[in-house]
Tab-separated table of C-alpha atoms and ligand atoms in Angstrom:
chain	number	residue	atom	x	y	z
A	8	MET	CA	0.053	-0.286	0.243
A	9	ALA	CA	1.333	3.175	-0.805
A	10	ASN	CA	2.202	5.518	2.117
A	11	PRO	CA	-0.421	8.115	2.150
A	12	GLY	CA	2.474	10.702	4.191
A	13	GLY	CA	4.997	10.496	1.800
A	14	SER	CA	7.968	11.509	4.748
A	15	ALA	CA	6.770	8.844	7.554
A	16	CYS	CA	7.439	5.629	5.932
A	17	SER	CA	9.768	4.145	7.968
A	18	GLY	CA	12.314	2.297	4.673
A	19	ARG	CA	14.374	5.194	2.145
A	20	LEU	CA	12.880	5.134	-1.498
A	21	ILE	CA	15.633	2.868	-3.162
A	22	VAL	CA	15.018	4.851	-6.570
A	23	MET	CA	17.078	1.891	-9.006
A	24	ARG	CA	17.351	1.027	-13.150
A	25	VAL	CA	16.614	-2.497	-13.627
A	26	GLU	CA	17.065	-3.596	-17.904
A	27	LEU	CA	16.245	-7.177	-19.350
A	28	THR	CA	16.979	-8.635	-21.977
A	29	THR	CA	17.569	-12.226	-23.211
A	30	GLU	CA	17.233	-14.015	-27.322
A	31	PRO	CA	17.320	-17.237	-27.993
A	32	GLY	CA	20.316	-18.313	-30.652
A	33	ASP	CA	19.016	-19.185	-32.767
A	34	PRO	CA	15.170	-18.590	-33.291
A	35	ALA	CA	14.048	-21.469	-34.705
A	36	GLN	CA	15.260	-22.704	-31.142
A	37	PRO	CA	14.135	-22.291	-27.438
A	38	ASN	CA	15.743	-19.933	-25.115
A	39	GLU	CA	17.117	-21.935	-22.917
A	40	ASP	CA	18.375	-18.929	-20.659
A	41	TYR	CA	16.621	-17.521	-17.900
A	42	VAL	CA	16.711	-14.221	-15.981
A	43	SER	CA	14.053	-12.419	-13.974
A	44	VAL	CA	14.881	-9.854	-11.177
A	45	ALA	CA	11.617	-9.960	-8.116
A	46	LEU	CA	11.987	-6.072	-5.844
A	47	PRO	CA	10.238	-7.538	-2.660
A	48	ALA	CA	7.169	-5.055	-1.313
A	49	SER	CA	9.159	-3.955	1.285
A	50	GLY	CA	11.344	-1.643	-0.472
A	51	ARG	CA	14.627	-2.100	0.579
A	52	GLY	CA	16.131	-4.008	-1.927
A	53	GLY	CA	16.023	-6.749	-4.446
A	54	VAL	CA	16.942	-10.473	-6.382
A	55	LEU	CA	18.250	-11.157	-9.192
A	56	VAL	CA	18.264	-14.723	-10.857
A	57	LEU	CA	19.922	-15.754	-14.085
A	58	LEU	CA	20.793	-19.089	-15.161
A	59	ASP	CA	21.958	-20.300	-18.411
A	60	GLY	CA	20.166	-24.392	-18.782
A	61	VAL	CA	23.759	-26.675	-20.291
A	62	THR	CA	22.250	-28.018	-23.969
A	63	PRO	CA	23.053	-31.943	-23.700
A	64	PRO	CA	24.421	-33.174	-26.877
A	65	ALA	CA	21.628	-34.876	-29.808
A	66	GLY	CA	18.811	-33.998	-27.015
A	67	ASP	CA	19.144	-36.843	-24.600
A	68	ASP	CA	19.410	-36.023	-21.179
A	69	GLY	CA	17.407	-38.782	-19.431
A	70	CYS	CA	14.576	-35.523	-19.629
A	71	ARG	CA	10.920	-35.821	-21.256
A	72	HIS	CA	11.242	-31.817	-20.311
A	73	GLY	CA	14.018	-30.783	-21.652
A	74	VAL	CA	15.916	-27.600	-20.613
A	75	PRO	CA	13.576	-24.485	-21.025
A	76	TRP	CA	10.974	-26.392	-18.502
A	77	PHE	CA	14.540	-27.642	-16.331
A	78	THR	CA	15.358	-23.378	-16.049
A	79	THR	CA	12.728	-22.163	-15.859
A	80	ALA	CA	11.185	-24.604	-12.448
A	81	LEU	CA	15.168	-23.790	-11.442
A	82	GLY	CA	15.550	-19.950	-11.493
A	83	GLY	CA	11.383	-19.965	-10.530
A	84	ALA	CA	12.173	-21.807	-7.412
A	85	MET	CA	15.749	-20.004	-7.028
A	86	LEU	CA	13.562	-16.198	-7.046
A	87	GLU	CA	11.533	-17.148	-5.051
A	88	SER	CA	13.766	-19.288	-2.607
A	89	SER	CA	16.276	-16.028	-2.289
A	90	ALA	CA	13.684	-13.372	-2.221
A	91	SER	CA	10.890	-14.499	0.604
A	92	ARG	CA	13.452	-16.076	3.085
A	93	ARG	CA	16.067	-13.640	3.511
A	94	HIS	CA	17.656	-15.005	6.036
A	95	ARG	CA	18.512	-18.070	4.379
A	96	THR	CA	21.347	-17.803	2.022
A	97	LEU	CA	21.571	-18.221	-1.210
A	98	ALA	CA	23.494	-21.341	-1.265
A	99	ASP	CA	20.813	-21.963	1.280
A	100	SER	CA	18.400	-21.123	-1.700
A	101	LEU	CA	20.480	-22.718	-3.998
A	102	THR	CA	19.929	-26.648	-2.465
A	103	GLU	CA	15.879	-26.040	-1.736
A	104	ALA	CA	15.599	-24.535	-5.505
A	105	ILE	CA	17.555	-27.487	-6.757
A	106	ASP	CA	15.892	-29.541	-3.820
A	107	ARG	CA	12.127	-28.686	-5.527
A	108	THR	CA	12.608	-28.971	-9.053
A	109	ALA	CA	14.102	-32.445	-8.609
A	110	ALA	CA	11.388	-33.804	-6.277
A	111	ALA	CA	9.205	-32.265	-9.942
A	112	HIS	CA	10.223	-34.762	-11.924
A	113	ARG	CA	12.425	-37.824	-9.929
A	114	THR	CA	9.509	-40.645	-10.516
A	115	THR	CA	8.783	-38.754	-14.816
A	116	CYS	CA	12.925	-39.079	-15.463
A	117	ASP	CA	16.438	-40.293	-15.328
A	118	LEU	CA	17.884	-37.592	-12.791
A	119	SER	CA	20.834	-40.110	-12.465
A	120	HIS	CA	21.750	-39.236	-16.240
A	121	PRO	CA	25.074	-37.675	-16.076
A	122	ARG	CA	23.369	-34.893	-18.508
A	123	THR	CA	20.258	-34.282	-16.834
A	124	PRO	CA	18.438	-30.933	-17.380
A	125	GLN	CA	21.410	-28.193	-15.810
A	126	ALA	CA	22.103	-25.102	-15.580
A	127	THR	CA	24.812	-22.183	-14.401
A	128	ALA	CA	23.458	-20.044	-11.892
A	129	VAL	CA	24.457	-16.771	-11.155
A	130	ALA	CA	22.295	-14.852	-8.678
A	131	ALA	CA	22.657	-11.370	-6.383
A	132	ARG	CA	20.494	-9.932	-3.786
A	133	TRP	CA	20.850	-6.560	-2.539
A	134	ASP	CA	19.445	-4.080	0.383
A	135	GLU	CA	20.256	-1.196	2.378
A	136	GLU	CA	23.774	-2.089	4.349
A	137	ARG	CA	25.393	-5.059	1.465
A	138	LEU	CA	24.692	-7.053	-1.977
A	139	GLU	CA	25.048	-10.746	-2.023
A	140	TYR	CA	26.200	-13.424	-4.810
A	141	LEU	CA	26.537	-16.424	-5.724
A	142	VAL	CA	28.369	-17.944	-8.889
A	143	LEU	CA	28.292	-21.636	-10.777
A	144	SER	CA	30.131	-22.501	-13.741
A	145	ASP	CA	30.602	-20.130	-16.523
A	146	SER	CA	28.167	-17.012	-15.991
A	147	ALA	CA	29.395	-13.864	-14.260
A	148	LEU	CA	28.869	-11.513	-12.404
A	149	LEU	CA	29.579	-7.655	-12.260
A	150	LEU	CA	30.370	-5.256	-9.614
A	151	GLN	CA	31.490	-1.364	-10.717
A	152	ARG	CA	32.407	0.331	-7.196
A	153	PRO	CA	31.275	4.082	-6.822
A	154	ASP	CA	35.013	5.046	-8.859
A	155	GLY	CA	33.358	3.039	-11.941
A	156	ALA	CA	35.778	0.318	-11.041
A	157	VAL	CA	34.239	-2.999	-12.377
A	158	THR	CA	34.781	-6.250	-10.663
A	159	ALA	CA	34.037	-9.883	-12.568
A	160	VAL	CA	32.889	-11.822	-10.071
A	161	LEU	CA	33.723	-15.468	-11.864
A	162	ASP	CA	34.283	-19.903	-10.761
A	163	ASP	CA	37.359	-20.060	-13.357
A	164	ARG	CA	36.606	-23.883	-13.046
A	165	LEU	CA	36.594	-24.417	-17.002
A	166	ASP	CA	39.395	-22.455	-16.896
A	167	ARG	CA	41.637	-24.744	-14.282
A	168	LEU	CA	40.838	-27.968	-15.714
A	169	PRO	CA	43.794	-30.675	-15.490
A	170	ALA	CA	47.287	-29.955	-17.022
A	171	GLU	CA	46.230	-32.332	-19.756
A	172	VAL	CA	43.146	-32.106	-20.137
A	173	ARG	CA	43.903	-28.231	-21.013
A	174	ALA	CA	46.979	-29.381	-23.372
A	175	ALA	CA	44.484	-31.800	-25.659
A	176	GLY	CA	42.359	-28.928	-25.581
A	177	GLU	CA	44.999	-26.763	-27.005
A	178	ALA	CA	47.128	-29.931	-29.568
A	179	ALA	CA	43.614	-30.025	-31.081
A	180	ARG	CA	43.336	-25.834	-31.259
A	181	ALA	CA	46.236	-26.505	-32.980
A	182	LEU	CA	45.937	-28.882	-35.606
A	183	PRO	CA	44.841	-28.206	-39.099
A	184	ARG	CA	41.209	-26.946	-39.440
A	185	GLY	CA	38.842	-29.714	-41.360
A	186	SER	CA	40.989	-32.517	-40.905
A	187	GLU	CA	40.215	-35.972	-39.954
A	188	ALA	CA	42.853	-35.534	-37.691
A	189	ARG	CA	41.462	-32.321	-35.477
A	190	ALA	CA	37.973	-33.857	-35.477
A	191	ALA	CA	38.865	-37.309	-33.191
A	192	ALA	CA	41.703	-34.926	-31.127
A	193	THR	CA	38.664	-32.142	-30.304
A	194	ALA	CA	35.728	-35.165	-29.810
A	195	GLU	CA	38.891	-37.013	-27.338
A	196	TYR	CA	39.112	-33.396	-25.090
A	197	THR	CA	35.200	-32.988	-25.539
A	198	GLN	CA	34.593	-36.253	-23.613
A	199	ALA	CA	38.206	-35.752	-20.874
A	200	VAL	CA	36.019	-32.545	-19.973
A	201	GLU	CA	33.065	-33.802	-19.815
A	202	ALA	CA	33.870	-36.665	-17.595
A	203	LEU	CA	34.367	-33.858	-15.596
A	204	ARG	CA	30.995	-32.305	-15.434
A	205	ASN	CA	30.154	-32.242	-11.830
A	206	ALA	CA	32.527	-34.761	-10.559
A	207	GLU	CA	35.893	-34.229	-8.392
A	208	GLY	CA	38.531	-32.073	-9.797
A	209	GLY	CA	36.593	-30.791	-13.138
A	210	PHE	CA	32.994	-28.440	-12.501
A	211	PHE	CA	30.044	-27.808	-11.573
A	212	THR	CA	26.699	-27.355	-11.728
A	213	ALA	CA	23.673	-26.659	-10.828
A	214	ALA	CA	22.168	-30.237	-11.640
A	215	ALA	CA	20.161	-32.468	-9.668
A	216	ASP	CA	22.367	-32.700	-7.302
A	217	PRO	CA	22.089	-30.592	-4.316
A	218	SER	CA	24.844	-30.536	-2.459
A	219	VAL	CA	26.778	-29.244	-5.664
A	220	ALA	CA	25.298	-24.812	-4.100
A	221	GLU	CA	28.747	-25.551	-1.411
A	222	ARG	CA	30.604	-25.412	-4.639
A	223	ALA	CA	28.997	-22.390	-5.682
A	224	VAL	CA	31.536	-18.927	-5.654
A	225	THR	CA	30.493	-17.282	-3.154
A	226	GLY	CA	30.650	-13.764	-0.518
A	227	TRP	CA	29.085	-10.191	0.015
A	228	VAL	CA	30.671	-6.401	0.105
A	229	ARG	CA	29.053	-3.459	1.110
A	230	ARG	CA	26.415	-2.462	-0.808
A	231	ASP	CA	27.392	1.510	-0.703
A	232	ARG	CA	30.869	0.019	-2.767
A	233	VAL	CA	28.621	-1.014	-5.222
A	234	ARG	CA	26.844	1.323	-7.612
A	235	ALA	CA	25.295	-1.101	-10.639
A	236	ALA	CA	25.605	-4.775	-10.917
A	237	ALA	CA	25.417	-6.674	-13.790
A	238	ALA	CA	25.012	-10.867	-14.798
A	239	LEU	CA	24.960	-12.471	-17.916
A	240	THR	CA	25.223	-16.101	-19.694
A	241	ASP	CA	28.346	-16.793	-21.312
A	242	GLY	CA	26.447	-16.210	-24.882
A	243	ALA	CA	26.764	-12.167	-23.468
A	244	SER	CA	29.811	-12.132	-22.157
A	245	ARG	CA	31.770	-13.812	-25.264
A	246	TYR	CA	31.595	-10.241	-25.838
A	247	VAL	CA	35.101	-9.876	-23.752
A	248	GLU	CA	35.982	-13.642	-23.135
A	249	VAL	CA	35.425	-15.333	-26.977
A	250	PHE	CA	35.610	-11.521	-29.099
A	251	GLY	CA	37.680	-9.760	-26.836
A	252	ALA	CA	36.102	-6.379	-27.772
A	253	GLY	CA	37.581	-5.194	-24.661
A	254	ASP	CA	37.886	-5.819	-20.851
A	255	TRP	CA	34.722	-6.154	-17.376
A	256	ALA	CA	35.100	-2.225	-17.587
A	257	ASP	CA	34.177	-1.636	-21.310
A	258	CYS	CA	31.866	-4.489	-21.176
A	259	PHE	CA	29.777	-2.446	-18.113
A	260	ALA	CA	29.809	0.363	-20.438
A	261	LEU	CA	28.420	-0.567	-22.664
A	262	LEU	CA	25.984	-2.248	-20.640
A	263	LEU	CA	25.234	0.857	-18.871
A	264	ARG	CA	25.439	3.188	-21.936
A	265	GLU	CA	23.387	1.033	-24.436
A	266	GLY	CA	21.627	-1.101	-21.711
A	267	PRO	CA	21.940	-5.267	-21.758
A	268	ALA	CA	20.312	-5.495	-25.115
A	269	GLY	CA	22.569	-3.391	-26.757
A	270	LEU	CA	25.778	-5.436	-25.554
A	271	VAL	CA	23.739	-8.905	-26.783
A	272	GLY	CA	23.540	-6.474	-29.480
A	273	ARG	CA	26.754	-5.987	-30.453
A	274	VAL	CA	27.791	-10.312	-30.208
A	275	ARG	CA	25.037	-10.699	-32.559
A	276	THR	CA	27.267	-8.699	-35.194
A	277	ALA	CA	30.418	-9.800	-33.933
A	278	GLU	CA	28.953	-13.766	-34.667
A	279	ARG	CA	27.417	-13.117	-37.825
A	280	ALA	CA	30.652	-11.808	-39.400
A	281	ASP	CA	32.563	-14.779	-38.501
A	282	ALA	CA	29.660	-17.384	-38.591
A	283	ASP	CA	32.466	-19.786	-39.993
A	284	ARG	CA	33.900	-19.753	-36.468
A	285	THR	CA	36.993	-19.292	-37.566
A	286	ASP	CA	39.006	-15.342	-36.297
A	287	PHE	CA	37.197	-16.588	-33.579
A	288	PRO	CA	36.470	-20.412	-31.403
A	289	ARG	CA	33.452	-21.161	-30.167
A	290	GLY	CA	31.006	-23.740	-29.514
A	291	LYS	CA	27.293	-22.377	-30.451
A	292	ALA	CA	28.096	-19.842	-33.361
A	293	GLN	CA	25.482	-17.888	-32.178
A	294	ASP	CA	24.560	-18.886	-28.596
A	295	ASP	CA	21.412	-18.012	-26.085
A	296	ALA	CA	22.377	-14.287	-24.633
A	297	SER	CA	21.264	-12.859	-21.805
A	298	ALA	CA	22.304	-9.909	-19.676
A	299	ALA	CA	20.995	-8.056	-16.538
A	300	LEU	CA	21.785	-4.589	-15.432
A	301	ILE	CA	21.157	-2.890	-11.909
A	302	GLU	CA	21.975	0.803	-11.444
A	303	PHE	CA	22.029	1.938	-7.587
B	2	LIG	ZN1	12.429	-34.339	-16.564
């Protein structure tokens, strides 16, 4: 209910800019990303949740529902839990969200399948005192300080795979494009990486095992040390990480200037300019891309 007096409100009015965008990599395929912001009724803060569903090879994931169903269910549960139960940590909320989502299809689907629907996760929750965050797998959270400096909060386990696996990837990339040897080496490398999915010493995604929440990168910063925050799926962060169009500070400046849709538009332009993935090797030529910007 509105405050009729206008001045007797116990909470300070917080004005902020919230912008979201999400776009499928292929318009003919469903988007597997999820992004949402909740501004709870207290008016003293908010919650951001951004997920990137992992596309299973050849659609084989043991689930009859599909990845878009999974990310929608997981994202909705995460948003509800983290926004309405603020005394719990974001990791606790992710645990609960994974549990609830798994329970919703345990009787119909094979959740022990290694490619059971899964997603990367970013969450941020703020009030007047602080901003808490959680990052699992390769989506990114960017925080801009009042002096303009930008920090990227990343779960870099995918960049820290065992040396022999990384060396196999580099060896495959060194072979001639289009050659049988390169195809075989790439397949072998991909298999080695897949063996490390949700395995000790490897990398972790939010799938059906709630204990993965303990693996997330978590922390908090004082709210007055954050001027703006942004979350990006890797389809949007490829502006920096694949195309090298700028660093994180450049990316943030673009977000503030042109909004999340402007960033994704720039990524699409770069993807179209290298449609055969020659100059900028990457998994999908065009990926689902989502970005959220909160300016306090
Ligand atoms: Zn299912």
